[in-house]
Amino acid sequence: MLNISKNISGDKAVFELEGRLDTNTAPQLEAELKAALGGVSELVLSLEKLDYISSAGLRILLSTQKIMTKQGAMKVTKVNAAVMEIFEVTGFADILTIE
Amino acid sequence: MAFVIISAIVLALAVFGLVVGLFGFASFDSVYQNEYAVSTYHMADTATLLVNGDHLDDYLAGDMAEEYERTRTNLDVYCNKISVSLLYVIQVDRGDYRSFVSIFNSVDNSVDNTSYTPWELGYERETTNDEYRKKYKALYEQESLYETVYRVKTKDGQNPHITTLVPVKNSSGNVVAILCMQRPIREIRDARNSYLYSIIISTAVLALLASVFAAGFVRYRLIAPIRKVSDEASRFARENTKGKALGNISGFAELSRLASSIDTMEADMTCYIENLTRVTAEKERIGTELNLATRIQAAMLPNIFPAFPERTEFDIYANMHPAKEVGGDFYDFFLVDRDHLCMVMADVSGKGVPAALFMMASRIIIANNAKMGKSPAQILADTNASICQNNREEMFVTVWLGILEISTGKLTAANAGHEYPAISKRGGGFELFKDKHGFVIGGLDGVKYSNYELELEHGDKVFVYTDGVAEAMNRLGELFGTDRMLGALNEAPEASPEQILNNVLRATNEFAKDTEQFDDLTMLCVEYKG
């Protein structure tokens, strides 16, 4: 299960993710991001309540990162220990802007 | 159904006939009675012309006997002519109307089978009946033209009759006596009976005709079309094939609509069944193909163990359990040359057919690069470059790749975003080896990887796996985790690679027993025996 709460004001978008981002829920986030990203130059993904991220979820982060590099910047915030470990193991810690 | 409808119609008609008959009978009865009373009044009124009101007291006194006799004879003749049973003239005591004196009294017993004896002139009699007394009074006081007494239901065996009372006046217009005429009302009864019979017969005939008509109507206009529809519906239920359209089977809009609904339903259902059959066939075909794909995938991975029976310097074992039909995990191992064993453990992002396709491509690219004798870091970098060229879907794969120099036990490895390997040294327990990580393959172009080296000694083991092992989940949503995995590895760290893999597999299955396997489970273990 994944709950996505988004807050878009002007060219800044904040997505808060809660639950699991895996094969089953990744398409949902992909669709929401695709719909929201036009005209956004600053994207913040808040992962405080994200319990788990699978490779399918990482793929969404990677493709979103690529899109945002072209039109602005993407930040990942409030990463908890479990997800941080996955980021480190997969090398995502090096390519994402984590605050 | 026809029987019920027809019975209902007949019953309704019978009730209708009864109600109409009763109302008709009641109004007929009252009109007829009135008419009878009026005509009797006219007959009685005519009779008064025969009586000279000025001479009544003389008759009673015994005078004018000749005129009295003439009048009496006239009244007798009149009584006989007009068929009334009694015709009499009485003088009532005007004090309290309780008694009267008879003046004339004509009797015709033949009219109504009666047995009256004529009263004599001057015969006196008490009036006990209050109804008569009121009517006498009304006539004497000229409150009404005539009065009628009905005896429709008689108690004393007499036939039904009416008695009409009219006043007899003298020349100065005063009421001096009352003329009474008793007339049988057999005609009323007869007319009433014939009316009743005609109502009953006509109702019965009408009901019969109506039921015959209703039967025909119900049968041919209602039942027949409905039966057609129901026959067609049950034929369709039985055969599931589109039949001849029912079309416009009835003049009734409801029935036509029912028929056209059936026609539409049949068309839709047949179409639906065809679609379903096609989709099911398609699904079966896909299932067969997936099954085949799984077998192809399994056959691509080295799966005959012992893999190198002639090599005593190492023992290797690996297996893969995909979560769906085809998986995105893979392992691989092969000898690059006589002294170098290359081992790969990889996990493609996502699952199912897309992951499997990407996995096949990755595996071939990695193996081709490895067989050129490159270092692990170089193999990964070159593989990344190849994959990034044509990766529109932005899939990626995490890879651990190690090359073991069999003669020396030196293991050179590189890690592209993959799980930490677990290593058991000198017969001790397995521990996670936090190696240096690079980014996943296929994610970004131009990523560099770095090699690291380990010296393996006799009995040392390396265990690599995919996240399906550490992330196996139980019913409560808990993850198996690397701690439980290490626990399973260390049940018997000295066991053979095959036994160690079985231990881990058994532990994850026990942990996640009630839940569907969520991710591929892929593991590889190598023991250096040099």
mmCIF file of C-alpha atoms in Angstrom, chain B residues 169-529:
data_model
loop_
_atom_site.group_PDB
_atom_site.id
_atom_site.type_symbol
_atom_site.label_atom_id
_atom_site.label_comp_id
_atom_site.label_asym_id
_atom_site.label_seq_id
_atom_site.Cartn_x
_atom_site.Cartn_y
_atom_site.Cartn_z
ATOM 1 C CA LYS B 169 -116.428 13.284 -1.340
ATOM 2 C CA ASN B 170 -119.883 14.847 -1.210
ATOM 3 C CA SER B 171 -121.013 17.637 -3.516
ATOM 4 C CA SER B 172 -119.517 20.308 -1.223
ATOM 5 C CA GLY B 173 -116.066 18.658 -1.492
ATOM 6 C CA ASN B 174 -115.853 17.213 2.029
ATOM 7 C CA VAL B 175 -114.562 13.707 2.595
ATOM 8 C CA VAL B 176 -117.467 11.579 3.760
ATOM 9 C CA ALA B 177 -116.130 8.049 3.277
ATOM 10 C CA ILE B 178 -113.155 6.054 2.069
ATOM 11 C CA LEU B 179 -113.115 3.712 -0.848
ATOM 12 C CA CYS B 180 -110.641 0.856 -0.527
ATOM 13 C CA MET B 181 -109.522 -1.394 -3.313
ATOM 14 C CA GLN B 182 -107.494 -4.547 -2.720
ATOM 15 C CA ARG B 183 -105.551 -5.607 -5.813
ATOM 16 C CA PRO B 184 -103.283 -8.632 -6.118
ATOM 17 C CA ILE B 185 -99.666 -7.874 -7.019
ATOM 18 C CA ARG B 186 -98.961 -11.215 -8.592
ATOM 19 C CA GLU B 187 -97.898 -9.294 -11.694
ATOM 20 C CA ILE B 188 -95.147 -7.567 -9.764
ATOM 21 C CA ARG B 189 -93.824 -10.853 -8.536
ATOM 22 C CA ASP B 190 -94.047 -12.415 -11.980
ATOM 23 C CA ALA B 191 -92.373 -9.472 -13.652
ATOM 24 C CA ARG B 192 -89.754 -9.434 -10.960
ATOM 25 C CA ASN B 193 -89.000 -13.134 -11.433
ATOM 26 C CA SER B 194 -88.795 -12.882 -15.203
ATOM 27 C CA TYR B 195 -86.501 -9.876 -14.790
ATOM 28 C CA LEU B 196 -84.314 -11.882 -12.424
ATOM 29 C CA TYR B 197 -84.209 -14.858 -14.790
ATOM 30 C CA SER B 198 -83.299 -12.699 -17.750
ATOM 31 C CA ILE B 199 -80.494 -11.061 -15.776
ATOM 32 C CA ILE B 200 -79.127 -14.433 -14.650
ATOM 33 C CA ILE B 201 -79.345 -15.990 -18.096
ATOM 34 C CA SER B 202 -77.884 -13.014 -19.901
ATOM 35 C CA THR B 203 -75.055 -12.741 -17.369
ATOM 36 C CA ALA B 204 -74.331 -16.438 -17.706
ATOM 37 C CA VAL B 205 -74.339 -16.294 -21.494
ATOM 38 C CA LEU B 206 -72.223 -13.172 -21.449
ATOM 39 C CA ALA B 207 -69.773 -14.768 -19.007
ATOM 40 C CA LEU B 208 -69.554 -17.844 -21.182
ATOM 41 C CA LEU B 209 -68.970 -15.800 -24.325
ATOM 42 C CA ALA B 210 -66.488 -13.608 -22.534
ATOM 43 C CA SER B 211 -64.588 -16.574 -21.176
ATOM 44 C CA VAL B 212 -64.437 -18.213 -24.582
ATOM 45 C CA PHE B 213 -63.232 -14.937 -26.049
ATOM 46 C CA ALA B 214 -60.811 -14.416 -23.160
ATOM 47 C CA ALA B 215 -59.498 -17.958 -23.511
ATOM 48 C CA GLY B 216 -58.830 -17.415 -27.180
ATOM 49 C CA PHE B 217 -57.389 -13.999 -26.619
ATOM 50 C CA VAL B 218 -55.174 -15.082 -23.763
ATOM 51 C CA ARG B 219 -54.040 -18.156 -25.636
ATOM 52 C CA TYR B 220 -53.265 -16.657 -29.022
ATOM 53 C CA ARG B 221 -52.392 -13.097 -28.186
ATOM 54 C CA LEU B 222 -50.652 -13.502 -24.823
ATOM 55 C CA ILE B 223 -49.650 -17.081 -24.075
ATOM 56 C CA ALA B 224 -48.432 -17.937 -27.574
ATOM 57 C CA PRO B 225 -45.980 -15.004 -27.826
ATOM 58 C CA ILE B 226 -44.812 -15.518 -24.241
ATOM 59 C CA ARG B 227 -44.272 -19.213 -24.924
ATOM 60 C CA LYS B 228 -42.289 -18.289 -28.032
ATOM 61 C CA VAL B 229 -40.096 -16.004 -25.955
ATOM 62 C CA SER B 230 -39.662 -18.566 -23.184
ATOM 63 C CA ASP B 231 -38.924 -21.369 -25.670
ATOM 64 C CA GLU B 232 -36.317 -19.195 -27.303
ATOM 65 C CA ALA B 233 -34.831 -18.231 -23.926
ATOM 66 C CA SER B 234 -34.506 -21.853 -22.813
ATOM 67 C CA ARG B 235 -33.140 -22.885 -26.201
ATOM 68 C CA PHE B 236 -30.537 -20.158 -25.852
ATOM 69 C CA ALA B 237 -29.696 -21.210 -22.300
ATOM 70 C CA ARG B 238 -29.206 -24.751 -23.577
ATOM 71 C CA GLU B 239 -27.329 -24.121 -26.802
ATOM 72 C CA ASN B 240 -25.693 -20.721 -26.250
ATOM 73 C CA THR B 241 -25.988 -19.936 -29.939
ATOM 74 C CA LYS B 242 -27.782 -17.063 -31.539
ATOM 75 C CA GLY B 243 -31.110 -18.233 -32.953
ATOM 76 C CA LYS B 244 -33.521 -16.725 -35.459
ATOM 77 C CA ALA B 245 -34.536 -13.311 -34.139
ATOM 78 C CA LEU B 246 -38.006 -13.259 -32.564
ATOM 79 C CA GLY B 247 -38.746 -9.884 -34.108
ATOM 80 C CA ASN B 248 -42.058 -8.149 -33.624
ATOM 81 C CA ILE B 249 -44.106 -11.043 -32.251
ATOM 82 C CA SER B 250 -47.063 -9.216 -30.766
ATOM 83 C CA GLY B 251 -49.222 -6.141 -31.098
ATOM 84 C CA PHE B 252 -48.621 -5.456 -27.441
ATOM 85 C CA ALA B 253 -45.717 -3.107 -26.892
ATOM 86 C CA GLU B 254 -44.678 -4.885 -23.682
ATOM 87 C CA LEU B 255 -44.431 -8.297 -25.354
ATOM 88 C CA SER B 256 -42.634 -6.878 -28.367
ATOM 89 C CA ARG B 257 -40.233 -5.156 -26.061
ATOM 90 C CA LEU B 258 -39.646 -8.417 -24.168
ATOM 91 C CA ALA B 259 -38.977 -10.222 -27.434
ATOM 92 C CA SER B 260 -36.605 -7.568 -28.688
ATOM 93 C CA SER B 261 -34.844 -7.589 -25.299
ATOM 94 C CA ILE B 262 -34.333 -11.330 -25.718
ATOM 95 C CA ASP B 263 -33.018 -10.749 -29.251
ATOM 96 C CA THR B 264 -30.627 -8.060 -28.015
ATOM 97 C CA MET B 265 -29.568 -10.189 -25.056
ATOM 98 C CA GLU B 266 -28.824 -13.124 -27.343
ATOM 99 C CA ALA B 267 -26.785 -10.963 -29.665
ATOM 100 C CA ASP B 268 -24.867 -9.414 -26.781
ATOM 101 C CA MET B 269 -24.354 -12.722 -25.034
ATOM 102 C CA THR B 270 -23.111 -14.474 -28.162
ATOM 103 C CA CYS B 271 -20.768 -11.601 -28.780
ATOM 104 C CA TYR B 272 -19.644 -11.734 -25.149
ATOM 105 C CA ILE B 273 -19.159 -15.505 -25.266
ATOM 106 C CA GLU B 274 -17.122 -15.185 -28.462
ATOM 107 C CA ASN B 275 -14.984 -12.495 -26.850
ATOM 108 C CA LEU B 276 -14.568 -14.568 -23.727
ATOM 109 C CA THR B 277 -13.594 -17.611 -25.744
ATOM 110 C CA ARG B 278 -11.082 -15.566 -27.679
ATOM 111 C CA VAL B 279 -9.684 -13.930 -24.536
ATOM 112 C CA THR B 280 -9.483 -17.286 -22.767
ATOM 113 C CA ALA B 281 -7.695 -18.821 -25.729
ATOM 114 C CA GLU B 282 -5.355 -15.848 -25.764
ATOM 115 C CA LYS B 283 -4.748 -16.224 -22.057
ATOM 116 C CA GLU B 284 -4.018 -19.903 -22.465
ATOM 117 C CA ARG B 285 -1.624 -19.122 -25.271
ATOM 118 C CA ILE B 286 0.152 -16.520 -23.123
ATOM 119 C CA GLY B 287 0.245 -19.003 -20.250
ATOM 120 C CA THR B 288 1.830 -21.613 -22.491
ATOM 121 C CA GLU B 289 4.329 -19.100 -23.763
ATOM 122 C CA LEU B 290 5.181 -17.932 -20.257
ATOM 123 C CA ASN B 291 5.695 -21.524 -19.247
ATOM 124 C CA LEU B 292 8.005 -21.972 -22.200
ATOM 125 C CA ALA B 293 9.794 -18.709 -21.347
ATOM 126 C CA THR B 294 10.359 -19.928 -17.791
ATOM 127 C CA ARG B 295 11.881 -23.101 -19.121
ATOM 128 C CA ILE B 296 14.078 -21.197 -21.558
ATOM 129 C CA GLN B 297 15.183 -18.876 -18.766
ATOM 130 C CA ALA B 298 15.944 -21.758 -16.428
ATOM 131 C CA ALA B 299 17.852 -23.545 -19.180
ATOM 132 C CA MET B 300 19.963 -20.419 -19.821
ATOM 133 C CA LEU B 301 21.348 -20.468 -16.288
ATOM 134 C CA PRO B 302 23.926 -23.088 -15.403
ATOM 135 C CA ASN B 303 21.825 -25.606 -13.558
ATOM 136 C CA ILE B 304 23.612 -28.896 -13.644
ATOM 137 C CA PHE B 305 25.354 -29.645 -10.393
ATOM 138 C CA PRO B 306 28.030 -30.428 -9.632
ATOM 139 C CA ALA B 307 28.887 -27.892 -12.296
ATOM 140 C CA PHE B 308 32.592 -28.725 -12.569
ATOM 141 C CA PRO B 309 32.969 -32.286 -11.318
ATOM 142 C CA GLU B 310 36.583 -32.472 -12.405
ATOM 143 C CA ARG B 311 37.610 -29.355 -10.447
ATOM 144 C CA THR B 312 38.393 -30.156 -6.832
ATOM 145 C CA GLU B 313 39.660 -26.674 -5.963
ATOM 146 C CA PHE B 314 36.190 -25.221 -5.493
ATOM 147 C CA ASP B 315 32.579 -26.177 -5.073
ATOM 148 C CA ILE B 316 29.790 -23.951 -6.345
ATOM 149 C CA TYR B 317 26.017 -24.150 -6.069
ATOM 150 C CA ALA B 318 23.258 -21.741 -7.077
ATOM 151 C CA ASN B 319 19.516 -21.670 -7.597
ATOM 152 C CA MET B 320 16.661 -19.340 -8.507
ATOM 153 C CA HIS B 321 12.976 -19.352 -7.545
ATOM 154 C CA PRO B 322 11.092 -16.736 -9.529
ATOM 155 C CA ALA B 323 8.102 -15.074 -7.818
ATOM 156 C CA LYS B 324 6.121 -14.854 -11.040
ATOM 157 C CA GLU B 325 6.400 -17.136 -14.040
ATOM 158 C CA VAL B 326 9.547 -15.497 -15.275
ATOM 159 C CA GLY B 327 11.833 -13.519 -13.065
ATOM 160 C CA GLY B 328 14.240 -10.628 -13.202
ATOM 161 C CA ASP B 329 16.920 -12.200 -11.005
ATOM 162 C CA PHE B 330 19.730 -14.209 -12.362
ATOM 163 C CA TYR B 331 22.961 -15.809 -11.369
ATOM 164 C CA ASP B 332 25.704 -17.006 -13.633
ATOM 165 C CA PHE B 333 29.104 -18.639 -13.344
ATOM 166 C CA PHE B 334 31.601 -19.862 -15.882
ATOM 167 C CA LEU B 335 35.283 -20.369 -16.315
ATOM 168 C CA VAL B 336 36.857 -17.441 -18.133
ATOM 169 C CA ASP B 337 39.959 -19.567 -18.532
ATOM 170 C CA ARG B 338 41.330 -22.585 -16.680
ATOM 171 C CA ASP B 339 42.331 -20.432 -13.703
ATOM 172 C CA HIS B 340 39.530 -17.895 -13.478
ATOM 173 C CA LEU B 341 35.986 -18.560 -12.334
ATOM 174 C CA CYS B 342 33.589 -15.713 -12.968
ATOM 175 C CA MET B 343 30.464 -15.494 -10.772
ATOM 176 C CA VAL B 344 27.536 -13.126 -11.280
ATOM 177 C CA MET B 345 24.564 -12.340 -9.083
ATOM 178 C CA ALA B 346 22.103 -9.806 -10.481
ATOM 179 C CA ASP B 347 18.646 -8.369 -9.934
ATOM 180 C CA VAL B 348 16.681 -6.467 -12.586
ATOM 181 C CA SER B 349 14.298 -3.743 -11.484
ATOM 182 C CA GLY B 350 10.673 -4.809 -11.695
ATOM 183 C CA LYS B 351 9.218 -8.218 -12.353
ATOM 184 C CA GLY B 352 7.644 -10.444 -14.931
ATOM 185 C CA VAL B 353 8.228 -10.512 -18.655
ATOM 186 C CA PRO B 354 9.872 -7.040 -18.991
ATOM 187 C CA ALA B 355 12.347 -7.861 -16.220
ATOM 188 C CA ALA B 356 13.051 -11.267 -17.776
ATOM 189 C CA LEU B 357 13.764 -9.747 -21.198
ATOM 190 C CA PHE B 358 16.099 -7.191 -19.644
ATOM 191 C CA MET B 359 17.731 -9.927 -17.589
ATOM 192 C CA MET B 360 18.481 -12.034 -20.666
ATOM 193 C CA ALA B 361 20.114 -9.109 -22.422
ATOM 194 C CA SER B 362 22.118 -8.129 -19.330
ATOM 195 C CA ARG B 363 23.308 -11.660 -18.750
ATOM 196 C CA ILE B 364 24.616 -12.016 -22.298
ATOM 197 C CA ILE B 365 26.323 -8.622 -22.273
ATOM 198 C CA ILE B 366 27.980 -9.323 -18.906
ATOM 199 C CA ALA B 367 29.151 -12.803 -19.989
ATOM 200 C CA ASN B 368 30.524 -11.489 -23.273
ATOM 201 C CA ASN B 369 32.445 -8.748 -21.493
ATOM 202 C CA ALA B 370 33.734 -11.160 -18.852
ATOM 203 C CA LYS B 371 35.003 -13.644 -21.430
ATOM 204 C CA MET B 372 37.211 -10.919 -22.874
ATOM 205 C CA GLY B 373 39.323 -11.136 -19.676
ATOM 206 C CA LYS B 374 38.442 -7.730 -18.262
ATOM 207 C CA SER B 375 38.464 -6.886 -14.562
ATOM 208 C CA PRO B 376 35.109 -6.938 -12.731
ATOM 209 C CA ALA B 377 34.955 -3.116 -12.552
ATOM 210 C CA GLN B 378 35.675 -2.874 -16.273
ATOM 211 C CA ILE B 379 33.093 -5.515 -17.092
ATOM 212 C CA LEU B 380 30.457 -3.598 -15.148
ATOM 213 C CA ALA B 381 31.407 -0.244 -16.652
ATOM 214 C CA ASP B 382 31.327 -1.612 -20.198
ATOM 215 C CA THR B 383 28.065 -3.426 -19.554
ATOM 216 C CA ASN B 384 26.570 -0.186 -18.218
ATOM 217 C CA ALA B 385 27.685 1.668 -21.315
ATOM 218 C CA SER B 386 26.094 -0.937 -23.602
ATOM 219 C CA ILE B 387 22.825 -1.000 -21.736
ATOM 220 C CA CYS B 388 22.517 2.774 -21.370
ATOM 221 C CA GLN B 389 22.686 3.147 -25.135
ATOM 222 C CA ASN B 390 19.246 1.682 -25.672
ATOM 223 C CA ASN B 391 17.401 1.872 -22.399
ATOM 224 C CA ARG B 392 14.302 3.914 -23.086
ATOM 225 C CA GLU B 393 12.293 2.236 -20.351
ATOM 226 C CA GLU B 394 14.975 3.142 -17.815
ATOM 227 C CA MET B 395 15.226 -0.338 -16.434
ATOM 228 C CA PHE B 396 18.329 -1.134 -14.444
ATOM 229 C CA VAL B 397 20.064 -4.100 -12.936
ATOM 230 C CA THR B 398 22.110 -4.474 -9.772
ATOM 231 C CA VAL B 399 25.094 -6.762 -10.200
ATOM 232 C CA TRP B 400 27.700 -8.331 -7.987
ATOM 233 C CA LEU B 401 30.464 -9.792 -10.071
ATOM 234 C CA GLY B 402 33.470 -11.677 -8.756
ATOM 235 C CA ILE B 403 36.351 -13.422 -10.458
ATOM 236 C CA LEU B 404 38.159 -16.090 -8.477
ATOM 237 C CA GLU B 405 41.718 -16.897 -9.354
ATOM 238 C CA ILE B 406 41.568 -20.596 -8.655
ATOM 239 C CA SER B 407 45.282 -21.165 -8.251
ATOM 240 C CA THR B 408 45.755 -18.454 -5.576
ATOM 241 C CA GLY B 409 42.298 -18.004 -4.034
ATOM 242 C CA LYS B 410 42.342 -14.310 -4.847
ATOM 243 C CA LEU B 411 38.834 -13.039 -5.390
ATOM 244 C CA THR B 412 38.468 -9.781 -7.321
ATOM 245 C CA ALA B 413 34.990 -8.338 -7.224
ATOM 246 C CA ALA B 414 32.947 -5.238 -7.989
ATOM 247 C CA ASN B 415 29.486 -4.271 -6.896
ATOM 248 C CA ALA B 416 26.974 -2.288 -8.964
ATOM 249 C CA GLY B 417 24.307 -1.452 -6.417
ATOM 250 C CA HIS B 418 23.848 -5.031 -5.299
ATOM 251 C CA GLU B 419 23.428 -6.550 -1.822
ATOM 252 C CA TYR B 420 26.463 -7.065 0.360
ATOM 253 C CA PRO B 421 27.962 -10.524 0.009
ATOM 254 C CA ALA B 422 28.195 -12.748 3.102
ATOM 255 C CA ILE B 423 31.554 -14.319 3.691
ATOM 256 C CA SER B 424 32.686 -17.130 5.967
ATOM 257 C CA LYS B 425 36.414 -17.237 6.657
ATOM 258 C CA ARG B 426 38.480 -19.978 8.219
ATOM 259 C CA GLY B 427 35.515 -22.068 9.251
ATOM 260 C CA GLY B 428 33.973 -19.162 11.188
ATOM 261 C CA GLY B 429 30.422 -17.931 10.754
ATOM 262 C CA PHE B 430 29.125 -15.924 7.802
ATOM 263 C CA GLU B 431 29.342 -12.145 8.053
ATOM 264 C CA LEU B 432 28.179 -9.422 5.743
ATOM 265 C CA PHE B 433 31.069 -7.923 3.836
ATOM 266 C CA LYS B 434 30.395 -4.226 3.371
ATOM 267 C CA ASP B 435 32.033 -3.852 0.039
ATOM 268 C CA LYS B 436 32.423 -0.686 -1.967
ATOM 269 C CA HIS B 437 29.328 0.081 -4.014
ATOM 270 C CA GLY B 438 28.875 1.617 -7.393
ATOM 271 C CA PHE B 439 25.624 2.734 -8.964
ATOM 272 C CA VAL B 440 23.205 0.279 -10.565
ATOM 273 C CA ILE B 441 23.820 -0.732 -14.174
ATOM 274 C CA GLY B 442 21.623 0.952 -16.779
ATOM 275 C CA GLY B 443 20.849 3.952 -14.580
ATOM 276 C CA LEU B 444 23.347 6.534 -15.678
ATOM 277 C CA ASP B 445 25.815 6.619 -18.519
ATOM 278 C CA GLY B 446 29.521 6.769 -17.733
ATOM 279 C CA VAL B 447 29.439 5.390 -14.204
ATOM 280 C CA LYS B 448 32.743 4.030 -12.896
ATOM 281 C CA TYR B 449 33.128 0.983 -10.655
ATOM 282 C CA SER B 450 36.008 -0.091 -8.472
ATOM 283 C CA ASN B 451 37.483 -3.516 -7.814
ATOM 284 C CA TYR B 452 38.219 -4.925 -4.417
ATOM 285 C CA GLU B 453 40.188 -8.034 -3.566
ATOM 286 C CA LEU B 454 39.824 -10.797 -1.012
ATOM 287 C CA GLU B 455 42.213 -13.641 -0.292
ATOM 288 C CA LEU B 456 40.234 -16.856 0.089
ATOM 289 C CA GLU B 457 41.699 -19.792 1.946
ATOM 290 C CA HIS B 458 40.729 -23.408 2.070
ATOM 291 C CA GLY B 459 37.154 -23.760 3.349
ATOM 292 C CA ASP B 460 36.275 -20.072 2.954
ATOM 293 C CA LYS B 461 32.849 -19.435 1.447
ATOM 294 C CA VAL B 462 31.199 -16.533 -0.334
ATOM 295 C CA PHE B 463 27.416 -16.264 -0.393
ATOM 296 C CA VAL B 464 25.662 -13.833 -2.730
ATOM 297 C CA TYR B 465 21.944 -13.367 -3.084
ATOM 298 C CA THR B 466 19.239 -11.004 -4.294
ATOM 299 C CA ASP B 467 16.961 -8.796 -2.227
ATOM 300 C CA GLY B 468 14.221 -11.436 -2.483
ATOM 301 C CA VAL B 469 15.994 -13.300 0.300
ATOM 302 C CA ALA B 470 16.410 -10.449 2.749
ATOM 303 C CA GLU B 471 13.034 -8.973 1.837
ATOM 304 C CA ALA B 472 10.880 -12.085 2.057
ATOM 305 C CA MET B 473 7.862 -10.990 4.066
ATOM 306 C CA ASN B 474 5.684 -12.828 6.554
ATOM 307 C CA ARG B 475 1.976 -12.436 7.263
ATOM 308 C CA LEU B 476 2.639 -9.600 9.725
ATOM 309 C CA GLY B 477 4.517 -7.605 7.109
ATOM 310 C CA GLU B 478 7.910 -8.196 8.745
ATOM 311 C CA LEU B 479 10.938 -8.611 6.511
ATOM 312 C CA PHE B 480 13.171 -11.652 6.735
ATOM 313 C CA GLY B 481 16.161 -9.342 6.923
ATOM 314 C CA THR B 482 19.879 -9.969 6.705
ATOM 315 C CA ASP B 483 20.112 -10.921 10.399
ATOM 316 C CA ARG B 484 17.740 -13.873 9.939
ATOM 317 C CA MET B 485 19.563 -14.714 6.719
ATOM 318 C CA LEU B 486 22.909 -14.792 8.530
ATOM 319 C CA GLY B 487 21.261 -16.928 11.201
ATOM 320 C CA ALA B 488 20.192 -19.447 8.555
ATOM 321 C CA LEU B 489 23.655 -19.394 6.959
ATOM 322 C CA ASN B 490 25.272 -20.013 10.315
ATOM 323 C CA GLU B 491 23.079 -22.988 11.178
ATOM 324 C CA ALA B 492 25.851 -25.014 9.570
ATOM 325 C CA PRO B 493 28.535 -22.768 8.113
ATOM 326 C CA GLU B 494 30.765 -25.770 7.479
ATOM 327 C CA ALA B 495 28.144 -27.506 5.289
ATOM 328 C CA SER B 496 28.443 -27.768 1.519
ATOM 329 C CA PRO B 497 27.263 -24.821 -0.638
ATOM 330 C CA GLU B 498 24.214 -26.871 -1.707
ATOM 331 C CA GLN B 499 23.289 -27.576 1.917
ATOM 332 C CA ILE B 500 23.778 -23.930 2.879
ATOM 333 C CA LEU B 501 21.426 -22.766 0.103
ATOM 334 C CA ASN B 502 18.829 -25.306 1.185
ATOM 335 C CA ASN B 503 19.096 -24.051 4.769
ATOM 336 C CA VAL B 504 18.457 -20.466 3.712
ATOM 337 C CA LEU B 505 15.611 -21.450 1.397
ATOM 338 C CA ARG B 506 13.954 -23.511 4.121
ATOM 339 C CA ALA B 507 14.308 -20.647 6.620
ATOM 340 C CA THR B 508 12.714 -18.104 4.276
ATOM 341 C CA ASN B 509 9.880 -20.475 3.418
ATOM 342 C CA GLU B 510 9.199 -21.117 7.105
ATOM 343 C CA PHE B 511 9.284 -17.396 7.778
ATOM 344 C CA ALA B 512 6.931 -16.452 4.943
ATOM 345 C CA LYS B 513 4.839 -19.611 4.957
ATOM 346 C CA ASP B 514 1.353 -18.064 4.712
ATOM 347 C CA THR B 515 2.182 -15.356 2.214
ATOM 348 C CA GLU B 516 2.707 -15.451 -1.495
ATOM 349 C CA GLN B 517 6.381 -15.257 -2.440
ATOM 350 C CA PHE B 518 6.796 -11.606 -3.233
ATOM 351 C CA ASP B 519 10.132 -11.421 -4.985
ATOM 352 C CA ASP B 520 12.473 -13.784 -6.776
ATOM 353 C CA LEU B 521 14.730 -15.803 -4.495
ATOM 354 C CA THR B 522 18.157 -16.269 -6.009
ATOM 355 C CA MET B 523 21.306 -17.408 -4.220
ATOM 356 C CA LEU B 524 24.829 -18.540 -5.039
ATOM 357 C CA CYS B 525 27.483 -19.968 -2.761
ATOM 358 C CA VAL B 526 31.063 -20.854 -3.598
ATOM 359 C CA GLU B 527 33.536 -22.703 -1.386
ATOM 360 C CA TYR B 528 37.225 -22.416 -2.038
ATOM 361 C CA LYS B 529 39.015 -25.690 -1.520
#
